[in-house]
Amino acid sequence: MAMIFAPTAEASVPLNEPLLVVGGAVNGESGGITEVDFSTDDGTNWTTADAHGERWSVVLWPSVPGPLTIKARARTASTTGPVTVSRTVHVGGTTTPPLAGDTLLILNETHSPTINDPDTEAVELGVRLRVDRAGSIPAVILYRGTYTGPVTARIWADGVLLAEQDAPGAAYVQRITFGTPVPVAPGTEYVVSYYTPSGGYRATQDYFTGNVVQTPFTLPVNAGVYRYGGGFPADTWNASNYWIEPIFRP
């Protein structure tokens, strides 16, 4: 069975810009999933996506305004499964799908492997993003690497620090809540980041090779940013993802 995690159904995606489609696939056979195919022309033509284990991804270039339907199917050693997922987005549109409440940006694994970087230098790591409606960011979720000591989470707008929050040490995954939710609005690029004094962070190269559209967030190509020594991060490296995810509150 194939699945699509991003982009969000009925979301608006940029015209003539790369769009990252991320999905998964599961199967009960001992051989597991061998390939995942996708189609953007209602199943007339199928193309094999890049896959790693039970995760797959592909970069599309939507060039025609209007609805775009993405279909996916999984293949095993013995069979090609039926279409199990179909997702429609709006190219060049302005739709804003409703939100039920607090919404986490979920950066699912792609076909690229994730590592615990052995770097031990002090560094600020983050992600650039925009939102499609006014709201706030009350907290972030941080996926930790080998360094499990204290960190500081920060939110920036156009290079200006809006808020920061110290957090104690933790292993693997940690929620960091700001003292006051940080207001955000359309038309501004924000950076959500964290400072680690001893490196040891989680990273995935070749991740942000296309826009990630997950309502209400849009993350551009090369969204992952860093700065050695701390401070506003603006450097990029191989489209890396540093695994910090904001929570949006409408």
CSV table of C-alpha atoms in Angstrom, one decimal:
chain,number,residue,atom,x,y,z
A,1,MET,CA,0.0,0.0,0.0
A,2,ALA,CA,1.4,3.4,-1.0
A,3,MET,CA,0.8,6.6,1.0
A,4,ILE,CA,1.4,10.3,0.3
A,5,PHE,CA,2.5,12.5,3.3
A,6,ALA,CA,3.2,15.8,1.5
A,7,PRO,CA,2.0,18.0,-0.1
A,8,THR,CA,-1.3,18.4,1.9
A,9,ALA,CA,-4.5,17.6,0.1
A,10,GLU,CA,-6.1,20.6,-1.5
A,11,ALA,CA,-3.2,22.8,-0.7
A,12,SER,CA,-1.9,25.6,-3.0
A,13,VAL,CA,1.5,24.9,-4.5
A,14,PRO,CA,3.8,27.3,-6.4
A,15,LEU,CA,3.7,27.4,-10.2
A,16,ASN,CA,6.9,26.6,-12.1
A,17,GLU,CA,8.8,25.7,-9.0
A,18,PRO,CA,10.0,22.3,-7.8
A,19,LEU,CA,7.5,20.5,-5.5
A,20,LEU,CA,8.7,17.7,-3.2
A,21,VAL,CA,6.3,14.8,-2.9
A,22,VAL,CA,7.0,12.5,0.1
A,23,GLY,CA,5.3,9.2,0.8
A,24,GLY,CA,5.6,5.8,2.3
A,25,ALA,CA,4.7,2.2,1.4
A,26,VAL,CA,4.0,-0.9,3.5
A,27,ASN,CA,3.3,-4.5,2.6
A,28,GLY,CA,3.0,-7.8,4.4
A,29,GLU,CA,5.2,-9.9,2.0
A,30,SER,CA,8.5,-11.1,3.3
A,31,GLY,CA,10.3,-9.3,0.4
A,32,GLY,CA,8.6,-6.0,1.3
A,33,ILE,CA,8.2,-3.1,-1.2
A,34,THR,CA,10.4,-3.2,-4.2
A,35,GLU,CA,9.3,0.0,-6.0
A,36,VAL,CA,6.8,2.8,-5.8
A,37,ASP,CA,5.3,4.3,-8.9
A,38,PHE,CA,3.6,7.7,-9.3
A,39,SER,CA,1.4,9.3,-12.0
A,40,THR,CA,0.3,12.8,-12.6
A,41,ASP,CA,-1.9,12.1,-15.7
A,42,ASP,CA,-4.6,10.0,-14.0
A,43,GLY,CA,-2.7,6.7,-14.3
A,44,THR,CA,-1.9,6.8,-18.1
A,45,ASN,CA,1.8,6.9,-17.4
A,46,TRP,CA,3.7,5.7,-14.4
A,47,THR,CA,7.2,6.6,-13.2
A,48,THR,CA,9.3,5.0,-10.5
A,49,ALA,CA,10.0,7.2,-7.5
A,50,ASP,CA,13.3,7.3,-5.5
A,51,ALA,CA,12.8,4.9,-2.6
A,52,HIS,CA,14.7,4.0,0.6
A,53,GLY,CA,13.1,1.2,2.6
A,54,GLU,CA,9.5,2.1,3.2
A,55,ARG,CA,10.0,5.8,2.2
A,56,TRP,CA,9.8,7.3,-1.2
A,57,SER,CA,10.0,10.8,-2.7
A,58,VAL,CA,10.0,12.6,-6.0
A,59,VAL,CA,10.4,16.2,-7.2
A,60,LEU,CA,7.7,17.5,-9.6
A,61,TRP,CA,7.7,20.7,-11.6
A,62,PRO,CA,4.1,21.9,-11.8
A,63,SER,CA,3.8,24.0,-14.9
A,64,VAL,CA,0.1,24.2,-15.6
A,65,PRO,CA,-2.2,26.3,-13.4
A,66,GLY,CA,-5.1,24.5,-11.8
A,67,PRO,CA,-5.7,21.2,-10.1
A,68,LEU,CA,-3.0,18.6,-10.1
A,69,THR,CA,-3.7,15.0,-9.0
A,70,ILE,CA,-0.9,12.8,-7.9
A,71,LYS,CA,-1.4,9.0,-7.7
A,72,ALA,CA,0.9,6.4,-6.3
A,73,ARG,CA,1.0,2.6,-6.2
A,74,ALA,CA,3.4,0.2,-4.5
A,75,ARG,CA,5.0,-2.9,-6.1
A,76,THR,CA,6.3,-6.0,-4.5
A,77,ALA,CA,8.3,-8.9,-5.8
A,78,SER,CA,5.1,-10.7,-6.8
A,79,THR,CA,2.6,-8.0,-7.8
A,80,THR,CA,1.9,-4.4,-8.7
A,81,GLY,CA,-0.7,-3.1,-6.3
A,82,PRO,CA,-3.7,-1.1,-7.3
A,83,VAL,CA,-3.7,2.6,-6.9
A,84,THR,CA,-4.0,3.1,-3.1
A,85,VAL,CA,-3.6,6.9,-2.8
A,86,SER,CA,-4.7,9.9,-4.8
A,87,ARG,CA,-4.0,13.5,-3.8
A,88,THR,CA,-5.1,16.7,-5.5
A,89,VAL,CA,-3.3,20.1,-5.0
A,90,HIS,CA,-3.9,23.5,-6.7
A,91,VAL,CA,-1.0,24.8,-8.8
A,92,GLY,CA,-0.7,28.6,-8.5
A,93,GLY,CA,-3.9,28.7,-6.4
A,94,THR,CA,-4.8,30.5,-3.2
A,95,THR,CA,-6.7,27.9,-1.4
A,96,THR,CA,-6.2,27.6,2.4
A,97,PRO,CA,-7.5,24.2,3.6
A,98,PRO,CA,-9.1,24.5,7.1
A,99,LEU,CA,-7.2,23.5,10.3
A,100,ALA,CA,-8.8,21.9,13.2
A,101,GLY,CA,-6.4,23.2,15.8
A,102,ASP,CA,-2.6,23.1,16.6
A,103,THR,CA,-0.8,21.7,13.5
A,104,LEU,CA,2.6,20.2,13.5
A,105,LEU,CA,4.9,20.5,10.5
A,106,ILE,CA,5.8,16.8,10.0
A,107,LEU,CA,9.0,16.3,8.0
A,108,ASN,CA,8.7,12.7,7.1
A,109,GLU,CA,11.7,10.6,6.1
A,110,THR,CA,12.5,10.6,2.3
A,111,HIS,CA,14.6,8.3,0.2
A,112,SER,CA,17.7,10.0,1.6
A,113,PRO,CA,19.2,8.4,4.8
A,114,THR,CA,19.3,10.3,8.1
A,115,ILE,CA,22.5,10.4,10.1
A,116,ASN,CA,23.7,11.6,13.5
A,117,ASP,CA,26.3,14.1,12.4
A,118,PRO,CA,29.7,13.7,14.3
A,119,ASP,CA,30.3,17.4,14.2
A,120,THR,CA,31.2,18.7,17.7
A,121,GLU,CA,31.3,22.5,17.1
A,122,ALA,CA,28.8,24.9,18.4
A,123,VAL,CA,26.2,25.6,15.7
A,124,GLU,CA,22.7,27.1,15.1
A,125,LEU,CA,20.5,24.8,13.0
A,126,GLY,CA,17.1,25.6,11.5
A,127,VAL,CA,14.5,25.7,8.8
A,128,ARG,CA,13.1,28.6,6.7
A,129,LEU,CA,9.3,28.7,6.2
A,130,ARG,CA,6.3,30.8,5.4
A,131,VAL,CA,2.7,30.4,6.5
A,132,ASP,CA,-0.5,30.9,4.5
A,133,ARG,CA,-2.6,32.5,7.3
A,134,ALA,CA,-2.1,34.5,10.5
A,135,GLY,CA,-1.6,32.5,13.7
A,136,SER,CA,1.2,31.8,16.1
A,137,ILE,CA,4.0,29.3,16.9
A,138,PRO,CA,3.7,28.1,20.5
A,139,ALA,CA,6.3,25.4,20.4
A,140,VAL,CA,8.7,23.3,18.3
A,141,ILE,CA,9.5,19.6,18.1
A,142,LEU,CA,13.2,18.8,18.0
A,143,TYR,CA,14.7,15.5,17.0
A,144,ARG,CA,17.9,15.1,18.8
A,145,GLY,CA,21.2,13.5,17.6
A,146,THR,CA,24.1,12.3,19.7
A,147,TYR,CA,24.2,15.5,21.7
A,148,THR,CA,21.5,15.3,24.4
A,149,GLY,CA,22.5,18.3,26.6
A,150,PRO,CA,20.7,21.7,26.9
A,151,VAL,CA,19.8,23.7,23.8
A,152,THR,CA,18.1,27.0,22.9
A,153,ALA,CA,15.2,27.2,20.5
A,154,ARG,CA,14.7,30.4,18.5
A,155,ILE,CA,12.3,32.0,16.0
A,156,TRP,CA,13.5,34.7,13.6
A,157,ALA,CA,11.7,36.9,11.1
A,158,ASP,CA,13.8,38.4,8.2
A,159,GLY,CA,16.9,38.0,10.4
A,160,VAL,CA,15.5,39.6,13.5
A,161,LEU,CA,15.2,37.4,16.6
A,162,LEU,CA,11.5,37.2,17.8
A,163,ALA,CA,11.8,34.8,20.7
A,164,GLU,CA,14.1,32.2,22.3
A,165,GLN,CA,13.6,29.5,24.9
A,166,ASP,CA,16.2,27.5,26.8
A,167,ALA,CA,15.5,23.8,27.1
A,168,PRO,CA,17.1,21.1,29.3
A,169,GLY,CA,18.8,18.0,27.9
A,170,ALA,CA,16.7,15.3,26.2
A,171,ALA,CA,17.1,12.2,24.1
A,172,TYR,CA,15.7,11.5,20.7
A,173,VAL,CA,12.7,13.8,20.6
A,174,GLN,CA,11.8,16.9,22.6
A,175,ARG,CA,9.0,19.5,22.7
A,176,ILE,CA,10.2,23.0,23.5
A,177,THR,CA,7.4,25.5,24.4
A,178,PHE,CA,8.0,29.2,24.2
A,179,GLY,CA,7.0,31.4,27.1
A,180,THR,CA,4.5,33.2,24.9
A,181,PRO,CA,3.2,31.9,21.5
A,182,VAL,CA,5.0,33.8,18.7
A,183,PRO,CA,2.7,35.6,16.2
A,184,VAL,CA,3.3,34.7,12.5
A,185,ALA,CA,1.6,36.0,9.4
A,186,PRO,CA,1.7,35.5,5.6
A,187,GLY,CA,4.2,37.5,3.6
A,188,THR,CA,7.2,37.0,6.0
A,189,GLU,CA,9.9,34.4,5.9
A,190,TYR,CA,10.5,32.9,9.3
A,191,VAL,CA,13.4,30.7,10.6
A,192,VAL,CA,12.8,28.3,13.4
A,193,SER,CA,16.2,27.1,14.8
A,194,TYR,CA,18.0,25.7,17.8
A,195,TYR,CA,21.5,26.2,19.2
A,196,THR,CA,23.6,23.3,20.2
A,197,PRO,CA,27.0,24.0,21.9
A,198,SER,CA,28.5,20.7,21.0
A,199,GLY,CA,27.2,19.7,17.5
A,200,GLY,CA,25.9,16.1,17.6
A,201,TYR,CA,22.8,16.9,15.6
A,202,ARG,CA,20.5,14.9,13.4
A,203,ALA,CA,20.7,15.7,9.6
A,204,THR,CA,19.4,14.4,6.2
A,205,GLN,CA,21.2,15.7,3.1
A,206,ASP,CA,19.4,16.1,-0.2
A,207,TYR,CA,16.1,16.6,1.6
A,208,PHE,CA,14.9,20.1,0.6
A,209,THR,CA,15.3,19.6,-3.2
A,210,GLY,CA,11.8,21.0,-3.8
A,211,ASN,CA,9.2,23.1,-2.0
A,212,VAL,CA,7.6,21.3,0.9
A,213,VAL,CA,3.9,22.3,1.2
A,214,GLN,CA,2.2,21.1,4.3
A,215,THR,CA,-0.7,23.4,5.3
A,216,PRO,CA,-0.2,26.0,6.7
A,217,PHE,CA,3.5,25.8,6.0
A,218,THR,CA,5.6,26.2,2.8
A,219,LEU,CA,9.3,25.5,3.0
A,220,PRO,CA,11.4,26.5,0.0
A,221,VAL,CA,14.3,24.7,-1.7
A,222,ASN,CA,17.3,24.6,0.5
A,223,ALA,CA,15.1,25.4,3.5
A,224,GLY,CA,17.6,23.9,6.0
A,225,VAL,CA,20.0,26.5,7.3
A,226,TYR,CA,22.9,26.7,9.8
A,227,ARG,CA,25.5,29.0,11.3
A,228,TYR,CA,28.6,28.0,13.2
A,229,GLY,CA,29.0,29.7,16.6
A,230,GLY,CA,25.3,30.5,16.8
A,231,GLY,CA,23.1,33.4,15.7
A,232,PHE,CA,20.9,33.9,12.7
A,233,PRO,CA,21.4,30.8,10.4
A,234,ALA,CA,21.6,31.5,6.7
A,235,ASP,CA,24.2,29.0,5.3
A,236,THR,CA,23.0,25.9,3.5
A,237,TRP,CA,24.6,22.5,2.8
A,238,ASN,CA,23.4,20.0,0.2
A,239,ALA,CA,19.7,20.8,0.8
A,240,SER,CA,20.0,19.4,4.4
A,241,ASN,CA,17.2,18.9,6.9
A,242,TYR,CA,18.1,19.5,10.5
A,243,TRP,CA,14.9,18.1,12.0
A,244,ILE,CA,13.3,20.9,13.9
A,245,GLU,CA,9.5,21.2,13.3
A,246,PRO,CA,7.3,24.1,14.4
A,247,ILE,CA,3.7,23.8,15.7
A,248,PHE,CA,1.2,26.3,14.2
A,249,ARG,CA,-1.8,27.6,16.2
A,250,PRO,CA,-4.6,29.2,14.2
